[in-house]
Amino acid sequence: MAQRIQPKRILLKLSGEALMGNQDTGIDPVILNRVGREVLEVQAQGVEVALVIGGGNLFRGAGLAAAGMDRVRGDQMGMLATVMNAIAMQDCIEQLGGRCDIMTAMTIEGMSERFNAHEARRRLQAGAVVICAAGTGNPFFTTDTAASLRAVELEADLLLKATKVDGIYTKDPAKHADAVRYDQLKFDEAIAKQLGVMDLTAMVMCRDNRLPLCVFDMFAANALSAIVQGAAIGTLVEV
Ligand code: UDP
C-alpha cells in the first residue's frame, strides 16, 4: 500500500455518536474500551495523541433549539456533553494504564484544566493523552471546528476524523451505489463540492493552516495504527 505521512503528533476527532455503538444514546463501554486501547496502542508506537470528542450522543444545540430551547443554551449543553464524554474516555484510558489529561475550553474548576496550547504540548511530549473538551467554548460552532483549531494550535502533523464510513465519497455511499471513494483529495475540491464530511469552517481552518486531514473508518480493524505508520487507508485531504 502507498506510503503517506507518518505523523509524530495526531489529533483524533471522534464523534459522540461513535461512542454510542448500537445504543440510542449514551456511551457503550465496549466501544469506549476499544477506542481507548487503540489510542494507547498508537501512543506506544511513539505517536503523541490529542483527542477531541463530540457530544452528539448526548446533546446537540441545534436539536435542542429545534425542540424550542434557546440556541445558545442548547449549545452550552452540547459543549458540556463533550466534557462528559471526555471524562468517560479519561477514566477508560487511565484504567488501561495510560495517562490522560482533560483540558476544557472554559474553566470547570475541580474537574478539568483550562485549555492552554503550550501546556498541552508539554503534556503530550511527556506521554499523556490530552483530551481537548468543551469544543471551542463558543456556541454555533461544532467539535469538527474545535478539532481543526486544536490540531493547529497543538502543531499536530495530521488531523484524523473517525467516521462510520471508510473515507470521502463522490456522493453519499449509503444512498448511491455508484458513489466512488477518493483516495486523496484537495481541500479546495472538498470545499467547492461540499463533500460533507466536516463542516466548512473546519475544512477552511485545515486548508489555511496546511494541516492534512485523514477521514477513515474507526471500526476497521487496526486502521488507526496502520494510518500512523503511513498506510494509505481512508481519504487523505491536503492543500
Ligand atoms: N458545540 C458548541 N461549540 C463548539 C463545539 C460544540 O456549541 O465549539 C455544541 C453544539 O451544540 C454541538 C454539540 O456541542 O451540537 C456537540 O458537538 P458536535 O455536534 O460537534 O458533536 P458530534 O457530532 O461530533 O458528536
Short mmCIF file of C-alpha atoms and ligand atoms in Angstrom, two decimals:
data_model
loop_
_atom_site.label_atom_id
_atom_site.label_comp_id
_atom_site.label_asym_id
_atom_site.label_seq_id
_atom_site.Cartn_x
_atom_site.Cartn_y
_atom_site.Cartn_z
CA MET A 1 0.00 0.00 0.00
CA ALA A 2 1.25 3.51 -0.83
CA GLN A 3 3.07 5.28 1.96
CA ARG A 4 1.71 8.53 3.29
CA ILE A 5 2.73 10.92 6.02
CA GLN A 6 3.97 9.25 9.23
CA PRO A 7 2.89 11.70 11.90
CA LYS A 8 4.65 12.32 15.20
CA ARG A 9 1.62 14.02 16.73
CA ILE A 10 -2.01 13.47 15.77
CA LEU A 11 -5.32 14.91 16.77
CA LEU A 12 -8.05 12.29 16.59
CA LYS A 13 -11.63 13.54 16.30
CA LEU A 14 -14.32 11.10 17.38
CA SER A 15 -17.97 11.94 17.13
CA GLY A 16 -20.10 11.40 20.20
CA GLU A 17 -22.19 9.03 18.13
CA ALA A 18 -19.15 6.81 17.59
CA LEU A 19 -19.15 6.11 21.35
CA MET A 20 -22.81 5.20 21.34
CA GLY A 21 -22.39 1.89 19.48
CA ASN A 22 -25.80 0.41 18.75
CA GLN A 23 -27.48 2.23 21.62
CA ASP A 24 -29.79 5.22 21.03
CA THR A 25 -27.89 7.48 23.38
CA GLY A 26 -25.10 7.44 25.97
CA ILE A 27 -21.80 5.58 25.87
CA ASP A 28 -21.20 1.92 25.07
CA PRO A 29 -18.41 0.79 27.44
CA VAL A 30 -17.20 -1.83 24.95
CA ILE A 31 -16.67 0.79 22.26
CA LEU A 32 -15.07 3.17 24.75
CA ASN A 33 -12.64 0.46 25.78
CA ARG A 34 -11.79 -0.41 22.22
CA VAL A 35 -11.06 3.21 21.31
CA GLY A 36 -9.01 3.66 24.49
CA ARG A 37 -6.90 0.61 23.64
CA GLU A 38 -6.31 1.77 20.08
CA VAL A 39 -5.25 5.21 21.29
CA LEU A 40 -2.74 3.69 23.71
CA GLU A 41 -1.50 1.33 21.01
CA VAL A 42 -0.74 4.25 18.72
CA GLN A 43 0.95 6.07 21.56
CA ALA A 44 3.09 3.00 22.23
CA GLN A 45 4.23 3.28 18.59
CA GLY A 46 5.73 6.66 19.52
CA VAL A 47 2.95 8.95 18.30
CA GLU A 48 1.58 11.70 20.54
CA VAL A 49 -2.20 11.66 20.66
CA ALA A 50 -4.62 14.50 21.36
CA LEU A 51 -8.34 13.81 21.24
CA VAL A 52 -11.45 15.85 20.55
CA ILE A 53 -14.69 14.01 21.23
CA GLY A 54 -18.08 15.31 20.12
CA GLY A 55 -21.23 15.32 22.18
CA GLY A 56 -23.90 14.24 19.70
CA ASN A 57 -24.60 11.02 21.64
CA LEU A 58 -25.96 13.19 24.46
CA PHE A 59 -26.97 16.68 23.28
CA ARG A 60 -26.70 18.88 20.23
CA GLY A 61 -27.61 22.56 20.41
CA ALA A 62 -29.33 22.55 17.02
CA GLY A 63 -31.58 19.66 18.08
CA LEU A 64 -32.44 21.31 21.38
CA ALA A 65 -33.19 24.59 19.54
CA ALA A 66 -35.49 22.72 17.13
CA ALA A 67 -37.36 21.48 20.19
CA GLY A 68 -37.83 25.09 21.35
CA MET A 69 -34.80 25.81 23.50
CA ASP A 70 -32.67 28.92 23.23
CA ARG A 71 -29.81 28.01 20.86
CA VAL A 72 -27.02 29.44 22.98
CA ARG A 73 -28.16 27.41 26.00
CA GLY A 74 -28.60 24.35 23.82
CA ASP A 75 -25.04 24.73 22.57
CA GLN A 76 -23.83 25.12 26.13
CA MET A 77 -25.46 21.77 26.92
CA GLY A 78 -23.80 20.31 23.84
CA MET A 79 -20.39 21.56 24.97
CA LEU A 80 -20.94 20.10 28.44
CA ALA A 81 -21.90 16.80 26.79
CA THR A 82 -18.44 16.71 25.21
CA VAL A 83 -16.96 17.09 28.70
CA MET A 84 -18.91 14.07 29.95
CA ASN A 85 -17.60 12.01 27.05
CA ALA A 86 -14.08 13.26 27.80
CA ILE A 87 -14.37 12.19 31.44
CA ALA A 88 -15.52 8.72 30.38
CA MET A 89 -12.58 8.42 27.98
CA GLN A 90 -10.11 9.68 30.57
CA ASP A 91 -11.36 7.09 33.03
CA CYS A 92 -11.05 4.35 30.42
CA ILE A 93 -7.50 5.34 29.37
CA GLU A 94 -6.34 5.53 32.98
CA GLN A 95 -7.89 2.14 33.80
CA LEU A 96 -5.96 0.75 30.86
CA GLY A 97 -2.76 2.10 32.43
CA GLY A 98 -2.32 5.25 30.34
CA ARG A 99 -2.05 8.88 31.36
CA CYS A 100 -4.74 11.27 30.27
CA ASP A 101 -5.44 14.95 30.93
CA ILE A 102 -8.61 16.83 30.07
CA MET A 103 -8.32 20.46 29.02
CA THR A 104 -11.55 22.36 28.53
CA ALA A 105 -12.31 25.50 26.56
CA MET A 106 -13.79 27.08 29.68
CA THR A 107 -12.95 26.70 33.35
CA ILE A 108 -14.61 23.78 35.10
CA GLU A 109 -12.85 24.06 38.41
CA GLY A 110 -12.21 20.74 40.13
CA MET A 111 -12.84 18.63 37.03
CA SER A 112 -10.53 19.80 34.28
CA GLU A 113 -7.95 22.38 33.40
CA ARG A 114 -8.45 25.30 31.09
CA PHE A 115 -7.01 24.60 27.62
CA ASN A 116 -3.55 26.06 27.12
CA ALA A 117 -1.82 25.08 23.90
CA HIS A 118 1.73 25.30 25.26
CA GLU A 119 0.91 23.29 28.36
CA ALA A 120 -0.99 20.75 26.27
CA ARG A 121 2.05 20.28 24.02
CA ARG A 122 4.22 19.73 27.10
CA ARG A 123 1.80 17.08 28.40
CA LEU A 124 1.79 15.34 25.03
CA GLN A 125 5.57 15.30 24.95
CA ALA A 126 5.59 13.89 28.48
CA GLY A 127 3.46 10.93 27.39
CA ALA A 128 -0.10 11.91 28.31
CA VAL A 129 -3.09 11.67 26.03
CA VAL A 130 -4.69 15.13 26.06
CA ILE A 131 -8.44 15.40 25.54
CA CYS A 132 -9.50 18.85 24.41
CA ALA A 133 -13.09 19.14 25.57
CA ALA A 134 -15.98 21.63 25.53
CA GLY A 135 -15.47 22.40 21.84
CA THR A 136 -14.24 25.90 21.09
CA GLY A 137 -16.12 27.28 24.09
CA ASN A 138 -18.43 29.21 21.76
CA PRO A 139 -21.97 28.45 20.60
CA PHE A 140 -22.70 27.99 16.89
CA PHE A 141 -19.50 26.01 16.36
CA THR A 142 -19.00 22.26 16.09
CA THR A 143 -16.48 19.87 17.53
CA ASP A 144 -15.14 19.37 13.99
CA THR A 145 -14.13 23.02 14.06
CA ALA A 146 -12.78 22.60 17.58
CA ALA A 147 -10.73 19.64 16.34
CA SER A 148 -9.19 21.61 13.47
CA LEU A 149 -8.49 24.57 15.76
CA ARG A 150 -6.87 22.47 18.48
CA ALA A 151 -4.89 20.44 15.93
CA VAL A 152 -3.43 23.67 14.53
CA GLU A 153 -2.73 25.08 17.99
CA LEU A 154 -1.05 21.84 19.08
CA GLU A 155 1.02 21.69 15.88
CA ALA A 156 -0.31 18.24 15.05
CA ASP A 157 1.01 16.74 11.80
CA LEU A 158 -2.30 15.12 10.96
CA LEU A 159 -5.95 15.52 11.87
CA LEU A 160 -7.77 12.20 11.84
CA LYS A 161 -11.52 12.20 11.61
CA ALA A 162 -13.07 8.87 12.57
CA THR A 163 -16.41 8.26 10.86
CA LYS A 164 -18.74 5.38 10.14
CA VAL A 165 -17.59 5.20 6.52
CA ASP A 166 -14.15 4.47 5.19
CA GLY A 167 -13.41 7.84 3.62
CA ILE A 168 -14.84 10.62 1.49
CA TYR A 169 -17.04 9.63 -1.45
CA THR A 170 -18.20 11.45 -4.58
CA LYS A 171 -21.71 11.21 -3.09
CA ASP A 172 -23.34 9.63 -0.07
CA PRO A 173 -22.42 5.92 -0.30
CA ALA A 174 -25.40 4.98 1.89
CA LYS A 175 -27.76 6.37 -0.76
CA HIS A 176 -25.88 5.89 -4.03
CA ALA A 177 -24.48 2.53 -5.09
CA ASP A 178 -22.25 4.23 -7.71
CA ALA A 179 -20.53 6.52 -5.18
CA VAL A 180 -16.73 6.35 -5.54
CA ARG A 181 -14.29 6.79 -2.66
CA TYR A 182 -11.45 9.29 -3.00
CA ASP A 183 -8.01 8.04 -2.03
CA GLN A 184 -6.67 11.61 -1.96
CA LEU A 185 -8.36 14.95 -2.35
CA LYS A 186 -7.53 18.67 -2.27
CA PHE A 187 -9.21 20.88 0.32
CA ASP A 188 -10.36 23.27 -2.41
CA GLU A 189 -12.19 20.46 -4.19
CA ALA A 190 -13.75 19.13 -0.98
CA ILE A 191 -14.88 22.67 -0.10
CA ALA A 192 -16.15 23.53 -3.59
CA LYS A 193 -18.09 20.29 -3.89
CA GLN A 194 -19.21 20.47 -0.25
CA LEU A 195 -18.28 16.85 0.20
CA GLY A 196 -19.93 16.92 3.59
CA VAL A 197 -17.52 15.10 5.88
CA MET A 198 -16.59 18.06 8.01
CA ASP A 199 -18.22 21.44 8.22
CA LEU A 200 -16.78 24.15 6.01
CA THR A 201 -15.34 26.18 8.88
CA ALA A 202 -13.26 23.16 9.91
CA MET A 203 -12.16 22.44 6.33
CA VAL A 204 -11.10 26.04 5.72
CA MET A 205 -9.18 26.08 9.01
CA CYS A 206 -7.25 22.97 7.91
CA ARG A 207 -6.63 24.31 4.41
CA ASP A 208 -5.42 27.73 5.55
CA ASN A 209 -3.02 26.16 8.03
CA ARG A 210 -1.87 23.39 5.68
CA LEU A 211 -2.97 20.70 8.11
CA PRO A 212 -3.60 17.36 6.37
CA LEU A 213 -6.83 15.57 7.21
CA CYS A 214 -7.49 11.84 7.03
CA VAL A 215 -11.08 10.61 7.08
CA PHE A 216 -11.33 6.93 7.96
CA ASP A 217 -13.48 4.19 9.45
CA MET A 218 -12.59 3.92 13.12
CA PHE A 219 -14.10 0.47 13.33
CA ALA A 220 -11.99 -1.13 10.62
CA ALA A 221 -9.55 -3.40 12.46
CA ASN A 222 -6.24 -1.68 13.29
CA ALA A 223 -6.98 1.24 10.98
CA LEU A 224 -5.63 3.87 13.36
CA SER A 225 -2.30 2.18 13.98
CA ALA A 226 -1.85 1.42 10.27
CA ILE A 227 -2.56 5.04 9.31
CA VAL A 228 0.08 6.43 11.67
CA GLN A 229 2.57 4.05 10.08
CA GLY A 230 1.81 5.63 6.72
CA ALA A 231 -0.69 3.16 5.27
CA ALA A 232 -3.00 4.62 2.64
CA ILE A 233 -6.24 3.96 4.49
CA GLY A 234 -9.25 6.29 4.24
CA THR A 235 -9.18 9.56 2.30
CA LEU A 236 -6.28 11.97 2.74
CA VAL A 237 -7.18 15.63 2.18
CA GLU A 238 -4.33 18.07 1.58
CA VAL A 239 -3.72 21.58 0.26
N1 UDP B 1 -20.77 22.85 20.46
C1 UDP B 1 -20.69 24.23 20.52
N2 UDP B 1 -19.49 24.83 20.25
C2 UDP B 1 -18.38 24.14 19.91
C3 UDP B 1 -18.47 22.74 19.81
C4 UDP B 1 -19.67 22.11 20.11
O1 UDP B 1 -21.67 24.91 20.82
O2 UDP B 1 -17.33 24.75 19.69
C5 UDP B 1 -22.03 22.19 20.86
C6 UDP B 1 -23.07 22.14 19.74
O3 UDP B 1 -24.34 22.28 20.31
C7 UDP B 1 -22.88 20.73 19.20
C8 UDP B 1 -22.60 19.95 20.48
O4 UDP B 1 -21.79 20.84 21.22
O5 UDP B 1 -24.03 20.26 18.56
C9 UDP B 1 -21.92 18.63 20.29
O6 UDP B 1 -20.89 18.74 19.34
P1 UDP B 1 -20.99 18.07 17.88
O7 UDP B 1 -22.39 18.20 17.35
O8 UDP B 1 -19.90 18.63 17.05
O9 UDP B 1 -20.69 16.56 18.26
P2 UDP B 1 -20.53 15.28 17.32
O10 UDP B 1 -21.47 15.42 16.15
O11 UDP B 1 -19.12 15.23 16.87
O12 UDP B 1 -20.87 14.15 18.24
#
